Short mmCIF file of C-alpha atoms in Angstrom, two decimals:
data_model
loop_
_atom_site.label_atom_id
_atom_site.label_comp_id
_atom_site.label_asym_id
_atom_site.label_seq_id
_atom_site.Cartn_x
_atom_site.Cartn_y
_atom_site.Cartn_z
CA MET A 375 -4.83 -20.63 -31.40
CA ALA A 376 -4.70 -19.55 -27.78
CA ARG A 377 -1.38 -19.96 -26.02
CA ARG A 378 -0.34 -19.84 -22.38
CA GLN A 379 2.82 -18.10 -21.27
CA ARG A 380 4.34 -16.02 -18.52
CA GLN A 381 5.12 -12.62 -19.92
CA THR A 382 7.87 -10.49 -18.43
CA GLY A 383 7.77 -6.74 -18.03
CA ALA A 384 4.59 -4.74 -17.64
CA LEU A 385 2.08 -7.58 -17.61
CA ALA A 386 4.10 -10.40 -16.05
CA LEU A 387 1.31 -12.94 -15.72
CA LEU A 388 0.29 -16.37 -16.92
CA VAL A 389 -2.55 -15.86 -19.36
CA THR A 390 -4.37 -17.09 -22.40
CA TRP A 391 -4.27 -14.55 -25.21
CA HIS A 392 -7.03 -14.01 -27.74
CA ALA A 393 -7.80 -11.50 -30.43
CA GLY A 394 -10.34 -8.86 -29.51
CA THR A 395 -12.70 -7.10 -31.88
CA SER A 396 -10.31 -4.14 -31.86
CA GLY A 397 -7.67 -6.37 -33.44
CA ALA A 398 -5.38 -6.25 -30.40
CA ALA A 399 -4.27 -9.35 -28.50
CA VAL A 400 -6.04 -9.31 -25.13
CA PRO A 401 -5.03 -11.61 -22.25
CA SER A 402 -7.59 -13.82 -20.56
CA LEU A 403 -7.66 -12.97 -16.85
CA ASP A 404 -9.79 -15.88 -15.70
CA PRO A 405 -9.17 -16.16 -11.92
CA GLU A 406 -9.13 -19.95 -12.28
CA THR A 407 -5.92 -19.80 -14.34
CA TYR A 408 -4.49 -16.37 -13.60
CA LEU A 409 -1.08 -16.31 -11.90
CA GLU A 410 0.26 -13.26 -10.15
CA PRO A 411 3.77 -12.08 -11.13
CA GLN A 412 6.71 -13.82 -9.50
CA ASP A 413 8.35 -11.72 -6.79
CA GLY A 414 11.83 -11.92 -8.27
CA GLU A 415 10.61 -11.08 -11.75
CA TYR A 416 8.47 -8.15 -10.64
CA TRP A 417 10.56 -6.52 -7.91
CA GLY A 418 13.96 -8.11 -8.43
CA GLY A 419 14.36 -7.63 -12.16
CA SER A 420 14.35 -11.29 -13.21
CA ALA A 421 12.77 -14.59 -12.24
CA SER A 422 16.16 -15.77 -10.95
CA SER A 423 16.59 -12.85 -8.54
CA THR A 424 16.79 -13.80 -4.88
CA ARG A 425 15.89 -11.86 -1.74
CA PRO A 426 16.78 -9.29 -0.69
CA PHE A 427 16.41 -7.49 -4.01
CA ALA A 428 18.42 -4.40 -4.86
CA GLU A 429 16.28 -1.28 -4.70
CA GLU A 430 16.40 1.21 -7.55
CA ARG A 431 18.32 4.35 -6.58
CA LEU A 432 18.03 7.58 -8.59
CA LYS A 433 18.84 11.27 -8.55
CA SER A 434 16.05 13.81 -8.90
CA ALA A 435 17.37 14.85 -12.31
CA GLU A 436 16.74 11.31 -13.58
CA LEU A 437 13.01 11.52 -12.84
CA ASP A 438 10.23 13.25 -14.73
CA ARG A 439 6.49 13.10 -14.05
CA ALA A 440 5.85 10.19 -16.41
CA GLY A 441 8.69 8.11 -15.02
CA PHE A 442 7.73 8.81 -11.42
CA ASP A 443 4.04 8.07 -12.01
CA LYS A 444 4.88 4.80 -13.78
CA ARG A 445 6.96 3.60 -10.83
CA ILE A 446 4.22 4.49 -8.35
CA MET A 447 1.43 2.91 -10.40
CA ASP A 448 3.46 -0.28 -10.79
CA GLY A 449 4.10 -0.41 -7.05
CA GLN A 450 7.87 -0.18 -7.26
CA VAL A 451 10.26 0.43 -4.35
CA PHE A 452 12.88 3.10 -5.03
CA VAL A 453 15.09 5.70 -3.37
CA VAL A 454 15.68 9.25 -4.56
CA GLU A 455 19.09 10.04 -3.12
CA ASP A 456 18.90 13.84 -3.24
CA ALA A 457 15.21 14.37 -2.53
CA GLY A 458 16.03 16.26 0.66
CA LYS A 459 18.80 18.40 -0.80
CA ASP A 460 18.13 22.07 -0.03
CA TRP A 461 14.75 20.99 1.34
CA PRO A 462 13.04 23.43 3.72
CA MET A 463 13.28 20.78 6.48
CA ASP A 464 17.03 20.37 6.02
CA GLY A 465 18.58 20.57 9.49
CA TRP A 466 15.50 19.31 11.32
CA ASP A 467 17.37 16.83 13.50
CA CYS A 468 16.39 15.71 16.99
CA GLU A 469 18.03 18.71 18.66
CA TYR A 470 16.09 21.04 16.38
CA PHE A 471 12.79 19.67 17.65
CA ARG A 472 14.02 19.89 21.25
CA ASN A 473 15.07 23.55 20.96
CA ASP A 474 12.58 24.99 18.46
CA PRO A 475 10.27 27.51 20.18
CA VAL A 476 7.19 26.04 18.46
CA PHE A 477 7.91 22.31 18.31
CA GLY A 478 9.78 22.20 21.61
CA LYS A 479 6.48 22.53 23.51
CA ALA A 480 5.10 19.33 22.01
CA GLU A 481 5.02 15.78 23.31
CA MET A 482 5.44 12.48 21.53
CA ASN A 483 5.02 8.87 22.55
CA GLN A 484 6.58 5.49 21.90
CA GLN A 485 4.97 3.17 19.37
CA TYR A 486 5.53 -0.52 18.59
CA ALA A 487 6.41 -1.30 22.20
CA ALA A 488 5.86 -4.77 23.66
CA GLY A 489 2.89 -3.62 25.70
CA GLY A 490 1.48 -1.19 23.16
CA GLY A 491 1.77 2.59 23.19
CA ALA A 492 3.49 4.50 26.00
CA PRO A 493 2.66 7.78 27.81
CA PHE A 494 3.46 11.06 26.10
CA VAL A 495 6.81 12.71 26.84
CA GLY A 496 8.09 16.12 25.81
CA PHE A 497 10.73 16.83 23.20
CA LYS A 498 12.67 18.59 25.96
CA SER A 499 12.67 15.50 28.20
CA ASP A 500 15.38 12.83 28.39
CA TRP A 501 13.36 10.66 26.04
CA MET A 502 16.42 9.10 24.42
CA ASP A 503 17.22 7.40 27.72
CA SER A 504 13.97 5.46 27.49
CA LYS A 505 14.71 1.94 26.28
CA THR A 506 11.26 0.41 26.14
CA ALA A 507 11.47 -3.10 24.69
CA SER A 508 9.72 -3.73 21.39
CA GLY A 509 9.14 -7.41 22.12
CA ALA A 510 10.11 -8.28 18.54
CA LYS A 511 10.73 -12.03 18.25
CA ASP A 512 13.41 -11.71 15.61
CA LYS A 513 17.08 -11.18 16.43
CA ASP A 514 17.50 -8.89 13.42
CA ALA A 515 14.47 -6.75 14.30
CA PRO A 516 14.59 -3.56 16.41
CA GLN A 517 14.52 -4.45 20.10
CA VAL A 518 13.70 -0.92 21.29
CA ALA A 519 10.56 1.05 20.44
CA PRO A 520 10.77 4.38 18.52
CA PHE A 521 8.98 7.65 19.24
CA TYR A 522 6.17 9.07 17.14
CA TRP A 523 4.88 12.60 16.64
CA GLY A 524 1.69 12.39 14.59
CA ILE A 525 1.08 16.11 14.25
CA LYS A 526 -1.31 15.40 11.35
CA ASP A 527 -3.86 14.26 13.93
CA VAL A 528 -4.58 17.80 15.15
CA GLN A 529 -6.95 17.89 12.16
CA TYR A 530 -9.14 15.14 13.60
CA PRO A 531 -11.12 15.67 16.85
CA ASP A 532 -11.45 11.94 17.56
CA ALA A 533 -7.76 11.09 17.03
CA GLN A 534 -5.54 10.01 19.91
CA ARG A 535 -3.13 12.87 20.49
CA SER A 536 -1.47 14.99 23.15
CA LYS A 537 -3.06 18.23 24.27
CA THR A 538 0.30 19.83 23.50
CA TRP A 539 -0.20 19.33 19.77
CA LYS A 540 -1.35 22.60 18.24
CA LYS A 541 -2.51 23.62 14.80
CA ALA A 542 0.27 26.21 14.76
CA MET A 543 2.73 23.30 14.80
CA LEU A 544 1.09 21.67 11.81
CA LYS A 545 1.05 25.04 10.06
CA LYS A 546 4.80 25.39 10.54
CA VAL A 547 5.33 21.90 9.10
CA GLN A 548 3.12 22.78 6.13
CA GLU A 549 5.11 25.95 5.50
CA HIS A 550 8.27 23.86 5.21
CA ILE A 551 6.94 21.33 2.73
CA ARG A 552 8.19 21.45 -0.84
CA LEU A 553 6.74 19.03 -3.33
CA PRO A 554 9.34 17.37 -5.59
CA ARG A 555 9.09 18.73 -9.14
CA TYR A 556 8.41 15.24 -10.56
CA MET A 557 5.23 14.79 -8.51
CA ASP A 558 1.69 15.81 -9.44
CA THR A 559 0.92 19.17 -7.82
CA ALA A 560 -2.33 17.69 -6.46
CA ASN A 561 -0.13 15.86 -3.95
CA LYS A 562 0.70 19.11 -2.18
CA ARG A 563 -2.55 18.79 -0.23
CA ASN A 564 -1.69 15.18 0.66
CA PHE A 565 1.67 16.27 2.03
CA GLU A 566 0.06 19.01 4.09
CA THR A 567 -2.45 16.66 5.72
CA THR A 568 -0.45 13.47 6.31
CA PRO A 569 2.91 14.39 7.93
CA GLU A 570 4.16 12.23 10.77
CA PHE A 571 7.59 12.31 12.37
CA TRP A 572 9.61 9.40 13.75
CA PHE A 573 12.50 9.59 16.19
CA ALA A 574 14.72 6.74 17.34
CA ALA A 575 17.85 6.29 19.40
CA GLY A 576 20.44 3.80 18.21
CA GLY A 577 18.97 0.29 17.95
CA ALA A 578 15.35 1.54 18.06
CA GLY A 579 12.78 1.25 15.31
CA ALA A 580 9.32 0.14 14.26
CA LYS A 581 8.49 -3.57 14.29
CA ALA A 582 7.44 -5.13 11.01
CA HIS A 583 3.83 -4.33 10.24
CA MET A 584 1.52 -3.44 7.37
CA ASP A 585 -0.51 -0.23 7.37
CA THR A 586 -4.11 -0.22 6.21
CA HIS A 587 -3.82 2.93 4.11
CA VAL A 588 -4.15 2.47 0.36
CA GLN A 589 -1.80 5.17 -0.95
CA ALA A 590 1.92 5.12 -1.67
CA THR A 591 4.33 6.40 0.98
CA MET A 592 7.30 8.76 0.89
CA SER A 593 9.70 8.81 3.86
CA VAL A 594 12.45 11.42 4.01
CA GLN A 595 15.43 10.82 6.29
CA LEU A 596 16.14 14.07 8.15
CA SER A 597 19.02 12.89 10.33
CA GLY A 598 20.77 9.67 11.26
CA THR A 599 20.95 6.45 9.27
CA LYS A 600 17.96 4.13 9.11
CA ARG A 601 17.62 0.59 7.82
CA TRP A 602 14.36 -0.41 6.16
CA ARG A 603 13.26 -4.01 5.58
CA LEU A 604 10.20 -4.44 3.35
CA SER A 605 8.10 -7.14 1.69
CA VAL A 606 4.81 -7.21 -0.16
CA MET A 607 1.93 -9.06 1.47
CA ASP A 608 1.99 -12.79 0.77
CA GLU A 609 0.06 -14.64 -1.91
CA ARG A 610 -3.23 -16.01 -0.59
CA SER A 611 -5.32 -19.03 -1.52
CA ALA A 612 -8.08 -18.31 1.03
CA PRO A 613 -9.87 -15.11 2.02
CA PHE A 614 -8.85 -13.48 5.31
CA LEU A 615 -11.25 -11.27 7.24
CA ALA A 616 -8.86 -10.92 10.18
CA MET A 617 -5.74 -8.77 10.29
CA ILE A 618 -2.64 -10.94 9.87
CA TYR A 619 0.09 -8.30 9.54
CA LYS A 620 -0.23 -6.44 12.82
CA ASP A 621 2.84 -5.23 14.71
CA GLY A 622 5.41 -8.02 14.78
CA ASP A 623 3.08 -10.74 13.45
CA VAL A 624 5.53 -11.85 10.75
CA TYR A 625 8.15 -12.67 13.38
CA GLU A 626 5.86 -15.31 14.88
CA ARG A 627 5.23 -17.41 11.77
CA SER A 628 6.68 -20.90 11.61
CA GLU A 629 9.01 -19.74 8.82
CA ALA A 630 11.38 -16.82 9.35
CA TRP A 631 10.45 -13.57 7.65
CA GLN A 632 12.54 -13.01 4.53
CA PRO A 633 12.20 -9.37 3.44
CA GLN A 634 12.28 -8.55 -0.25
CA PHE A 635 14.27 -5.39 0.42
CA ASN A 636 16.91 -4.50 2.97
CA LEU A 637 18.02 -0.93 2.36
CA THR A 638 19.65 1.98 4.16
CA LEU A 639 18.54 5.61 4.11
CA LYS A 640 20.95 8.44 4.85
CA PRO A 641 20.07 12.09 5.56
CA GLY A 642 18.44 13.73 2.53
CA GLU A 643 17.38 10.46 0.93
CA ALA A 644 13.73 9.59 0.35
CA LEU A 645 12.20 6.13 0.12
CA PHE A 646 9.06 5.53 -1.95
CA PHE A 647 7.11 2.31 -1.44
CA PRO A 648 3.59 1.11 -2.30
CA PRO A 649 0.64 0.15 -0.11
CA GLY A 650 0.34 -3.48 0.92
CA PHE A 651 3.98 -3.66 2.03
CA ILE A 652 5.12 -5.00 5.38
CA HIS A 653 7.87 -2.70 6.62
CA GLU A 654 10.26 -2.36 9.54
CA THR A 655 12.78 0.34 10.51
CA LEU A 656 15.96 0.45 12.61
CA ASN A 657 18.33 3.28 13.56
CA LEU A 658 21.78 1.91 12.68
CA GLY A 659 23.66 4.52 14.71
CA GLU A 660 25.29 4.20 18.10
CA ALA A 661 23.15 4.13 21.24
CA ASP A 662 23.45 7.90 21.75
CA SER A 663 22.65 8.73 18.11
CA CYS A 664 19.27 10.02 17.02
CA SER A 665 17.44 9.29 13.81
CA ALA A 666 14.67 11.65 12.62
CA SER A 667 12.42 11.22 9.60
CA VAL A 668 9.15 12.50 8.18
CA THR A 669 6.63 10.39 6.30
CA PHE A 670 3.78 11.28 3.95
CA GLN A 671 1.13 9.39 2.01
CA PHE A 672 -0.03 10.66 -1.40
CA THR A 673 -2.79 9.76 -3.84
CA GLU A 674 -1.56 10.91 -7.25
CA PRO A 675 -1.30 8.43 -8.72
CA MET A 676 -2.50 5.29 -6.95
CA ALA A 677 -0.69 1.97 -7.35
CA VAL A 678 -3.38 0.74 -9.75
CA GLY A 679 -1.06 -1.41 -11.84
CA MET A 680 0.11 -3.28 -8.76
CA TYR A 681 -3.43 -3.56 -7.42
CA ARG A 682 -4.59 -5.17 -10.67
CA ARG A 683 -1.66 -7.54 -11.10
CA PHE A 684 -1.86 -8.70 -7.48
CA LEU A 685 -5.63 -8.40 -7.19
CA PRO A 686 -6.17 -11.99 -5.90
CA ARG A 687 -4.07 -11.42 -2.78
CA VAL A 688 -5.27 -7.85 -2.28
CA ARG A 689 -8.92 -8.95 -2.26
CA ARG A 690 -8.12 -11.80 0.15
CA THR A 691 -6.07 -9.78 2.67
CA ALA A 692 -8.03 -7.90 5.33
CA ASP A 693 -5.06 -5.70 6.26
CA ILE A 694 -5.63 -3.78 3.03
CA HIS A 695 -9.43 -3.94 3.10
CA GLU A 696 -9.66 -0.19 2.60
CA ALA A 697 -8.68 -0.85 -1.01
CA TRP A 698 -11.63 -3.16 -1.67
CA PRO A 699 -14.16 -0.37 -2.37
CA LEU A 700 -11.60 1.34 -4.62
CA LEU A 701 -11.07 -1.85 -6.61
CA LYS A 702 -14.82 -1.99 -7.18
CA GLN A 703 -14.93 1.62 -8.39
CA TRP A 704 -12.05 1.16 -10.80
CA ALA A 705 -13.17 -2.25 -12.08
CA THR A 706 -16.75 -1.15 -12.72
CA LEU A 707 -16.06 2.41 -13.94
CA LYS A 708 -17.99 3.49 -10.84
CA SER A 709 -21.12 1.65 -11.94
CA LYS A 710 -23.33 -0.71 -9.98
CA ALA A 711 -22.22 -4.33 -9.58
CA ASP A 712 -23.07 -7.28 -7.36
CA LYS A 713 -20.94 -7.09 -4.19
CA LYS A 714 -20.88 -10.89 -4.16
CA GLY A 715 -19.11 -10.85 -7.51
CA MET A 716 -19.97 -13.17 -10.36
CA ALA A 717 -18.44 -15.96 -12.38
CA TYR A 718 -15.70 -14.86 -14.78
CA ALA A 719 -17.57 -15.90 -17.94
CA ASP A 720 -20.78 -14.19 -16.83
CA ALA A 721 -18.93 -11.02 -15.84
CA LYS A 722 -17.08 -10.87 -19.14
CA SER A 723 -20.30 -11.34 -21.07
CA LYS A 724 -21.92 -8.58 -19.02
CA ALA A 725 -19.02 -6.19 -19.73
CA LEU A 726 -19.26 -6.86 -23.46
CA GLY A 727 -23.05 -6.55 -23.41
CA GLU A 728 -25.51 -3.69 -23.38
CA SER A 729 -26.38 -3.47 -19.68
CA GLY A 730 -24.57 -3.18 -16.37
CA ALA A 731 -20.80 -2.86 -16.79
CA GLY A 732 -21.19 -2.93 -20.56
CA ALA A 733 -23.53 0.05 -20.44
CA ALA A 734 -21.03 1.90 -18.20
CA PHE A 735 -18.33 1.48 -20.84
CA ARG A 736 -20.60 2.54 -23.71
CA LYS A 737 -21.72 5.62 -21.77
CA ARG A 738 -18.11 6.83 -21.48
CA ASP A 739 -17.15 5.87 -25.03
CA LYS A 740 -18.47 9.10 -26.53
CA ASP A 741 -17.17 8.54 -30.06
CA GLY A 742 -18.26 4.89 -30.13
CA ASP A 743 -14.91 3.58 -31.38
CA GLY A 744 -14.68 0.76 -28.81
CA PHE A 745 -11.94 2.48 -26.81
CA LEU A 746 -11.89 4.80 -23.81
CA SER A 747 -9.34 7.53 -24.45
CA ASN A 748 -7.67 9.57 -21.75
CA GLU A 749 -9.84 12.50 -22.78
CA GLU A 750 -13.04 10.46 -22.41
CA LEU A 751 -11.93 9.12 -19.04
CA THR A 752 -11.00 12.59 -17.84
CA ALA A 753 -14.39 13.95 -18.88
CA ALA A 754 -16.08 11.20 -16.89
CA PHE A 755 -13.82 10.85 -13.85
CA GLY A 756 -11.64 13.95 -13.58
CA GLN A 757 -8.50 13.43 -11.51
CA ASP A 758 -9.30 9.71 -11.14
CA ALA A 759 -8.96 9.18 -14.92
CA LYS A 760 -5.26 8.27 -14.58
CA ASN A 761 -6.19 5.52 -12.11
CA MET A 762 -8.99 4.20 -14.30
CA LEU A 763 -6.67 4.08 -17.29
CA GLY A 764 -3.84 2.42 -15.38
CA PHE A 765 -6.15 -0.21 -13.92
CA HIS A 766 -7.57 -1.33 -17.29
CA ASP A 767 -4.92 -0.54 -19.89
CA LEU A 768 -3.29 -3.97 -20.18
CA ASP A 769 -1.06 -3.21 -23.18
CA GLU A 770 -0.24 0.30 -21.91
CA ASP A 771 -1.03 2.02 -25.20
CA GLY A 772 -2.75 4.93 -23.46
CA ARG A 773 -6.37 3.83 -24.00
CA VAL A 774 -8.75 1.11 -22.81
CA ALA A 775 -10.15 -1.29 -25.38
CA ARG A 776 -13.61 -2.76 -24.69
CA GLU A 777 -12.00 -6.21 -24.44
CA GLU A 778 -9.42 -4.98 -21.91
CA PHE A 779 -12.18 -3.53 -19.77
CA ALA A 780 -14.14 -6.78 -19.98
CA GLU A 781 -11.17 -8.90 -18.89
CA VAL A 782 -10.23 -6.69 -15.95
CA PHE A 783 -13.84 -6.37 -14.82
CA ALA A 784 -14.24 -10.15 -15.04
CA LEU A 785 -11.00 -10.73 -13.10
CA TRP A 786 -12.30 -8.49 -10.32
CA ALA A 787 -15.81 -9.98 -10.32
CA GLY A 788 -14.54 -13.56 -10.39
CA THR A 789 -12.05 -12.90 -7.60
CA VAL A 790 -14.71 -11.28 -5.42
CA LYS A 791 -17.03 -14.25 -6.00
CA ALA A 792 -14.29 -16.72 -5.04
CA ALA A 793 -13.50 -14.78 -1.85
CA TYR A 794 -17.19 -14.60 -0.96
CA ASP A 795 -17.86 -18.28 -1.68
CA ASP A 796 -14.80 -19.37 0.33
CA THR A 797 -15.95 -17.40 3.37
CA PRO A 798 -17.96 -19.44 5.91
CA PRO A 799 -21.66 -18.64 5.28
CA LYS A 800 -22.22 -17.17 8.74
CA HIS A 801 -19.46 -14.62 8.13
CA ARG A 802 -20.18 -13.63 4.53
CA GLN A 803 -21.98 -10.49 5.61
CA LEU A 804 -18.62 -9.16 6.74
CA GLN A 805 -17.46 -9.31 3.12
CA LEU A 806 -20.48 -7.26 2.07
CA LYS A 807 -20.55 -4.78 4.95
CA ASP A 808 -16.90 -3.84 5.03
CA MET A 809 -16.35 -0.08 4.78
CA GLU A 810 -20.05 0.69 4.65
CA ALA A 811 -21.51 3.35 6.91
CA ASP A 812 -19.91 3.04 10.36
CA PHE A 813 -18.81 -0.57 9.93
CA ASN A 814 -15.11 -1.36 9.78
CA ILE A 815 -13.75 -4.87 9.66
CA GLU A 816 -10.97 -3.82 12.04
CA ASP A 817 -13.61 -3.38 14.76
CA VAL A 818 -14.61 -7.05 14.77
CA ALA A 819 -14.30 -8.53 18.28
CA PRO A 820 -10.90 -10.14 19.02
CA LYS A 821 -12.44 -13.56 19.66
CA LEU A 822 -14.19 -13.55 16.28
CA GLN A 823 -11.02 -12.27 14.60
CA ARG A 824 -9.17 -15.26 16.01
CA GLN A 825 -11.85 -17.64 14.75
CA LEU A 826 -11.80 -16.05 11.31
CA MET A 827 -8.01 -16.25 11.16
CA GLU A 828 -7.91 -19.90 12.19
CA ALA A 829 -10.57 -20.85 9.64
CA SER A 830 -8.71 -19.05 6.84
CA PHE A 831 -5.34 -20.57 7.68
CA LYS A 832 -6.98 -24.01 7.87
CA LEU A 833 -8.53 -23.63 4.41
CA GLU A 834 -5.30 -22.29 2.97
CA LYS A 835 -3.25 -25.10 4.46
CA SER A 836 -5.58 -27.74 3.03
CA ARG A 837 -5.29 -26.18 -0.43
CA GLN A 838 -1.52 -26.08 -0.24
CA HIS A 839 -1.46 -29.77 0.63
CA ALA A 840 -3.75 -30.40 -2.31
CA GLY A 841 -1.37 -28.59 -4.64
CA GLY A 842 -3.02 -25.18 -4.65
CA ALA A 843 -1.41 -21.74 -4.43
CA SER A 844 1.40 -21.39 -1.93
CA SER A 845 1.97 -18.85 0.81
CA THR A 846 4.87 -18.20 3.13
CA ASP A 847 2.52 -17.71 6.07
CA SER A 848 1.36 -20.46 8.36
CA GLU A 849 -1.10 -20.51 11.21
CA LEU A 850 -0.13 -18.44 14.23
#
């Protein structure tokens, strides 16, 4: 007999279990009944945990590749306390950048200011005397904007950057990067291409916001003491095609922002956190102190476990729309599928059948045993095999049963269909066009973005009143 329960640990979801043809118990992931993990249970350690949760703190010696990859794939927040010990960038404080013969010629500019970005100023200038207001409408938020040096952008001709930024500067940064031993060596290239440096006087920092990138982040504190406040994007009961986590947006909701994590980073410590997280920083030092840090994004592995478990909110939140094409690739094993999605029952039948998604599974199942092994996935998808496995392997036994694939594919297809159907007909093309060719949903005109946002909040509010899924957001 089927039974419904909330399972703790790796799956942490409300499901109906049934026996698959492989003999294993496989959860039903019908979007109509699926519940995402509870915040306290997933990030706080137990359902009774209250915000802010205690972050996991480790030493490098406590981490190996498997343990690190598991944390990243599950979307966990953790600090490695000695990540910067004996690091090549040890000693790169604010004075170093001011006096270095290579970096000292560069300029940086303030970000997260009340009126947007500010003009570029040199490292050798009196930039710490600049107290540009952030405009953050939260007494606990940083009230002064930080400075940003996005040297990674010298790689991109169309990026906004200062003429003082030179490839020789990026080369020097690259020469001082050392990948932690517990990380996949493929991430070395990620570190070399994504470095960005942040500088802040006492009381300055970045307003709460959510980035659109889809990879996990590592931030190493080079000097000073920085406070981080973080929270995952909220649960959604309506699809949003407008950005709702822009700089400082969470401060302007009717309910005060309650971060899931409130942690402090000291020099040499590194914070790891997943995509889809709203985050804010603040230099806790005195007014004349200077905080310096460097941040990287990396792709190996991706947070596929988190993406799957929280798929309903991910697929309904435009701020992380860059993940939507990836979800399709993982869910379908890079096969063709209707962008409008399909009903859960139909999608599951298709995945267990002989065509479409079912044919994609059978094509990769070379020995015909009803499972996709790591070897079979690697032969088909190369480096992306780890992500494919993590996205579909519900019982985490190191292989993907046909029934597991069918359930995850059907969860994705059913969620996409619900998001498409809930979108006003005149705007459904935005769901289909996103990330295709030169179209980007972030480029939608501000007036239309406002209309889309209002329509989504209205639908969500009506569902909450009717007893549907809850969200901590309310209309701006």
